[in-house]
PDB file of N, CA, C and O in Angstrom:
ATOM      1  N   MET A1030      15.207  13.156 -24.135  1.00 81.00           N
ATOM      2  CA  MET A1030      15.776  12.525 -22.970  1.00 81.00           C
ATOM      3  C   MET A1030      14.989  12.887 -21.705  1.00 81.00           C
ATOM      4  O   MET A1030      14.673  12.050 -20.900  1.00 81.00           O
ATOM      5  N   ARG A1031      14.642  14.164 -21.584  1.00 93.00           N
ATOM      6  CA  ARG A1031      13.913  14.590 -20.390  1.00 93.00           C
ATOM      7  C   ARG A1031      12.501  14.031 -20.371  1.00 93.00           C
ATOM      8  O   ARG A1031      11.989  13.688 -19.314  1.00 93.00           O
ATOM      9  N   LYS A1032      11.849  13.915 -21.542  1.00 93.00           N
ATOM     10  CA  LYS A1032      10.519  13.376 -21.577  1.00 93.00           C
ATOM     11  C   LYS A1032      10.506  11.929 -21.176  1.00 93.00           C
ATOM     12  O   LYS A1032       9.580  11.436 -20.527  1.00 93.00           O
ATOM     13  N   GLY A1033      11.537  11.205 -21.567  1.00 94.00           N
ATOM     14  CA  GLY A1033      11.648   9.788 -21.166  1.00 94.00           C
ATOM     15  C   GLY A1033      11.804   9.626 -19.657  1.00 94.00           C
ATOM     16  O   GLY A1033      11.177   8.749 -19.075  1.00 94.00           O
ATOM     17  N   LEU A1034      12.574  10.481 -19.037  1.00 95.00           N
ATOM     18  CA  LEU A1034      12.754  10.404 -17.586  1.00 95.00           C
ATOM     19  C   LEU A1034      11.438  10.743 -16.876  1.00 95.00           C
ATOM     20  O   LEU A1034      11.087  10.109 -15.862  1.00 95.00           O
ATOM     21  N   ILE A1035      10.729  11.730 -17.373  1.00 95.00           N
ATOM     22  CA  ILE A1035       9.433  12.105 -16.774  1.00 95.00           C
ATOM     23  C   ILE A1035       8.460  10.917 -16.897  1.00 95.00           C
ATOM     24  O   ILE A1035       7.722  10.610 -15.964  1.00 95.00           O
ATOM     25  N   ALA A1036       8.434  10.282 -18.052  1.00 96.00           N
ATOM     26  CA  ALA A1036       7.545   9.169 -18.290  1.00 96.00           C
ATOM     27  C   ALA A1036       7.853   8.026 -17.344  1.00 96.00           C
ATOM     28  O   ALA A1036       6.961   7.398 -16.765  1.00 96.00           O
ATOM     29  N   ILE A1037       9.127   7.721 -17.186  1.00 96.00           N
ATOM     30  CA  ILE A1037       9.550   6.630 -16.272  1.00 96.00           C
ATOM     31  C   ILE A1037       9.162   6.994 -14.834  1.00 96.00           C
ATOM     32  O   ILE A1037       8.668   6.123 -14.082  1.00 96.00           O
ATOM     33  N   PHE A1038       9.351   8.237 -14.446  1.00 96.00           N
ATOM     34  CA  PHE A1038       9.025   8.636 -13.095  1.00 96.00           C
ATOM     35  C   PHE A1038       7.513   8.504 -12.844  1.00 96.00           C
ATOM     36  O   PHE A1038       7.087   7.939 -11.810  1.00 96.00           O
ATOM     37  N   VAL A1039       6.703   8.984 -13.772  1.00 95.00           N
ATOM     38  CA  VAL A1039       5.263   8.913 -13.628  1.00 95.00           C
ATOM     39  C   VAL A1039       4.758   7.453 -13.589  1.00 95.00           C
ATOM     40  O   VAL A1039       3.950   7.074 -12.731  1.00 95.00           O
ATOM     41  N   LEU A1040       5.291   6.629 -14.462  1.00 93.00           N
ATOM     42  CA  LEU A1040       4.896   5.218 -14.481  1.00 93.00           C
ATOM     43  C   LEU A1040       5.302   4.486 -13.205  1.00 93.00           C
ATOM     44  O   LEU A1040       4.584   3.647 -12.703  1.00 93.00           O
ATOM     45  N   SER A1041       6.473   4.810 -12.680  1.00 92.00           N
ATOM     46  CA  SER A1041       6.894   4.169 -11.413  1.00 92.00           C
ATOM     47  C   SER A1041       6.022   4.587 -10.245  1.00 92.00           C
ATOM     48  O   SER A1041       5.696   3.781  -9.376  1.00 92.00           O
ATOM     49  N   ILE A1042       5.615   5.867 -10.219  1.00 90.00           N
ATOM     50  CA  ILE A1042       4.715   6.310  -9.160  1.00 90.00           C
ATOM     51  C   ILE A1042       3.401   5.618  -9.277  1.00 90.00           C
ATOM     52  O   ILE A1042       2.801   5.137  -8.249  1.00 90.00           O
ATOM     53  N   LEU A1043       2.865   5.485 -10.472  1.00 86.00           N
ATOM     54  CA  LEU A1043       1.565   4.788 -10.633  1.00 86.00           C
ATOM     55  C   LEU A1043       1.668   3.325 -10.265  1.00 86.00           C
ATOM     56  O   LEU A1043       0.757   2.742  -9.653  1.00 86.00           O
ATOM     57  N   ALA A1044       2.821   2.689 -10.572  1.00 84.00           N
ATOM     58  CA  ALA A1044       2.981   1.271 -10.229  1.00 84.00           C
ATOM     59  C   ALA A1044       3.050   1.111  -8.709  1.00 84.00           C
ATOM     60  O   ALA A1044       2.495   0.172  -8.159  1.00 84.00           O
ATOM     61  N   LEU A1045       3.760   2.016  -8.038  1.00 83.00           N
ATOM     62  CA  LEU A1045       3.868   1.903  -6.569  1.00 83.00           C
ATOM     63  C   LEU A1045       2.544   2.149  -5.862  1.00 83.00           C
ATOM     64  O   LEU A1045       2.285   1.534  -4.816  1.00 83.00           O
ATOM     65  N   THR A1046       1.719   3.010  -6.391  1.00 80.00           N
ATOM     66  CA  THR A1046       0.439   3.265  -5.739  1.00 80.00           C
ATOM     67  C   THR A1046      -0.495   2.071  -5.876  1.00 80.00           C
ATOM     68  O   THR A1046      -1.383   1.884  -5.053  1.00 80.00           O
ATOM     69  N   GLY A1047      -0.279   1.243  -6.884  1.00 71.00           N
ATOM     70  CA  GLY A1047      -1.113   0.063  -7.083  1.00 71.00           C
ATOM     71  C   GLY A1047      -0.673  -1.135  -6.267  1.00 71.00           C
ATOM     72  O   GLY A1047      -1.323  -2.177  -6.312  1.00 71.00           O
ATOM     73  N   CYS A1048       0.394  -1.023  -5.491  1.00 69.00           N
ATOM     74  CA  CYS A1048       0.938  -2.164  -4.746  1.00 69.00           C
ATOM     75  C   CYS A1048       0.377  -2.265  -3.325  1.00 69.00           C
ATOM     76  O   CYS A1048       0.842  -3.077  -2.551  1.00 69.00           O
ATOM     77  N   GLY A1049      -0.616  -1.429  -2.988  1.00 66.00           N
ATOM     78  CA  GLY A1049      -1.129  -1.500  -1.637  1.00 66.00           C
ATOM     79  C   GLY A1049      -2.145  -2.597  -1.470  1.00 66.00           C
ATOM     80  O   GLY A1049      -2.537  -3.299  -2.392  1.00 66.00           O
ATOM     81  N   GLN A1050      -2.573  -2.767  -0.235  1.00 61.00           N
ATOM     82  CA  GLN A1050      -3.581  -3.774   0.071  1.00 61.00           C
ATOM     83  C   GLN A1050      -4.923  -3.255  -0.380  1.00 61.00           C
ATOM     84  O   GLN A1050      -5.306  -2.139  -0.106  1.00 61.00           O
ATOM     85  N   SER A1051      -5.694  -4.083  -1.105  1.00 67.00           N
ATOM     86  CA  SER A1051      -7.017  -3.684  -1.523  1.00 67.00           C
ATOM     87  C   SER A1051      -8.014  -3.861  -0.406  1.00 67.00           C
ATOM     88  O   SER A1051      -7.856  -4.717   0.455  1.00 67.00           O
ATOM     89  N   GLY A1052      -8.987  -3.051  -0.391  1.00 68.00           N
ATOM     90  CA  GLY A1052     -10.009  -3.150   0.641  1.00 68.00           C
ATOM     91  C   GLY A1052      -9.823  -2.135   1.720  1.00 68.00           C
ATOM     92  O   GLY A1052      -8.813  -1.484   1.790  1.00 68.00           O
ATOM     93  N   PRO A1053     -10.804  -2.005   2.593  1.00 70.00           N
ATOM     94  CA  PRO A1053     -10.689  -1.014   3.671  1.00 70.00           C
ATOM     95  C   PRO A1053      -9.674  -1.412   4.720  1.00 70.00           C
ATOM     96  O   PRO A1053      -9.483  -2.591   5.000  1.00 70.00           O
ATOM     97  N   LEU A1054      -9.013  -0.419   5.279  1.00 70.00           N
ATOM     98  CA  LEU A1054      -8.038  -0.683   6.341  1.00 70.00           C
ATOM     99  C   LEU A1054      -8.817  -0.673   7.663  1.00 70.00           C
ATOM    100  O   LEU A1054      -9.741   0.106   7.869  1.00 70.00           O
ATOM    101  N   TYR A1055      -8.393  -1.534   8.594  1.00 75.00           N
ATOM    102  CA  TYR A1055      -9.076  -1.599   9.894  1.00 75.00           C
ATOM    103  C   TYR A1055      -8.076  -2.040  10.933  1.00 75.00           C
ATOM    104  O   TYR A1055      -7.062  -2.637  10.621  1.00 75.00           O
ATOM    105  N   MET A1056      -8.395  -1.746  12.175  1.00 74.00           N
ATOM    106  CA  MET A1056      -7.591  -2.188  13.292  1.00 74.00           C
ATOM    107  C   MET A1056      -8.193  -3.497  13.781  1.00 74.00           C
ATOM    108  O   MET A1056      -9.405  -3.591  14.029  1.00 74.00           O
ATOM    109  N   PRO A1057      -7.373  -4.547  13.951  1.00 69.00           N
ATOM    110  CA  PRO A1057      -7.936  -5.825  14.415  1.00 69.00           C
ATOM    111  C   PRO A1057      -8.393  -5.716  15.896  1.00 69.00           C
ATOM    112  O   PRO A1057      -7.838  -4.949  16.656  1.00 69.00           O
ATOM    113  N   ASP A1058      -9.429  -6.444  16.189  1.00 73.00           N
ATOM    114  CA  ASP A1058      -9.949  -6.452  17.562  1.00 73.00           C
ATOM    115  C   ASP A1058      -8.947  -7.150  18.477  1.00 73.00           C
ATOM    116  O   ASP A1058      -8.293  -8.109  18.118  1.00 73.00           O
ATOM    117  N   GLU A1059      -8.882  -6.654  19.725  1.00 69.00           N
ATOM    118  CA  GLU A1059      -7.987  -7.280  20.720  1.00 69.00           C
ATOM    119  C   GLU A1059      -8.427  -8.675  21.082  1.00 69.00           C
ATOM    120  O   GLU A1059      -7.604  -9.523  21.363  1.00 69.00           O
ATOM    121  N   SER A1060      -9.733  -8.937  21.054  1.00 64.00           N
ATOM    122  CA  SER A1060     -10.249 -10.259  21.424  1.00 64.00           C
ATOM    123  C   SER A1060      -9.773 -11.316  20.393  1.00 64.00           C
ATOM    124  O   SER A1060      -9.511 -12.439  20.754  1.00 64.00           O
ATOM    125  N   GLU A1061      -9.661 -10.925  19.126  1.00 53.00           N
ATOM    126  CA  GLU A1061      -9.173 -11.869  18.103  1.00 53.00           C
ATOM    127  C   GLU A1061      -7.710 -12.252  18.339  1.00 53.00           C
ATOM    128  O   GLU A1061      -7.318 -13.363  18.191  1.00 53.00           O
ATOM    129  N   GLN A1062      -6.907 -11.282  18.745  1.00 52.00           N
ATOM    130  CA  GLN A1062      -5.521 -11.532  19.028  1.00 52.00           C
ATOM    131  C   GLN A1062      -5.348 -12.447  20.225  1.00 52.00           C
ATOM    132  O   GLN A1062      -4.488 -13.297  20.247  1.00 52.00           O
ATOM    133  N   GLN A1063      -6.154 -12.283  21.255  1.00 57.00           N
ATOM    134  CA  GLN A1063      -6.052 -13.125  22.441  1.00 57.00           C
ATOM    135  C   GLN A1063      -6.474 -14.544  22.162  1.00 57.00           C
ATOM    136  O   GLN A1063      -5.880 -15.484  22.703  1.00 57.00           O
ATOM    137  N   GLN A1064      -7.421 -14.743  21.282  1.00 56.00           N
ATOM    138  CA  GLN A1064      -7.881 -16.069  20.934  1.00 56.00           C
ATOM    139  C   GLN A1064      -6.820 -16.832  20.113  1.00 56.00           C
ATOM    140  O   GLN A1064      -6.683 -18.033  20.291  1.00 56.00           O
ATOM    141  N   GLN A1065      -6.057 -16.127  19.304  1.00 56.00           N
ATOM    142  CA  GLN A1065      -5.034 -16.770  18.479  1.00 56.00           C
ATOM    143  C   GLN A1065      -3.880 -17.257  19.356  1.00 56.00           C
ATOM    144  O   GLN A1065      -3.233 -18.241  19.039  1.00 56.00           O
ATOM    145  N   GLN A1066      -3.578 -16.582  20.455  1.00 58.00           N
ATOM    146  CA  GLN A1066      -2.482 -17.006  21.327  1.00 58.00           C
ATOM    147  C   GLN A1066      -2.925 -18.152  22.123  1.00 58.00           C
ATOM    148  O   GLN A1066      -2.534 -19.112  22.384  1.00 58.00           O
TER     149      GLN A1066
END
């Protein structure tokens, strides 16, 4: 029973870490935001 809970916990953590945005994170330029408005 305890091994099953640990396995579910580990798999859920791995699944959540894979849900992020791929690629480098960056701050958008202010000039791009002004052009869109």
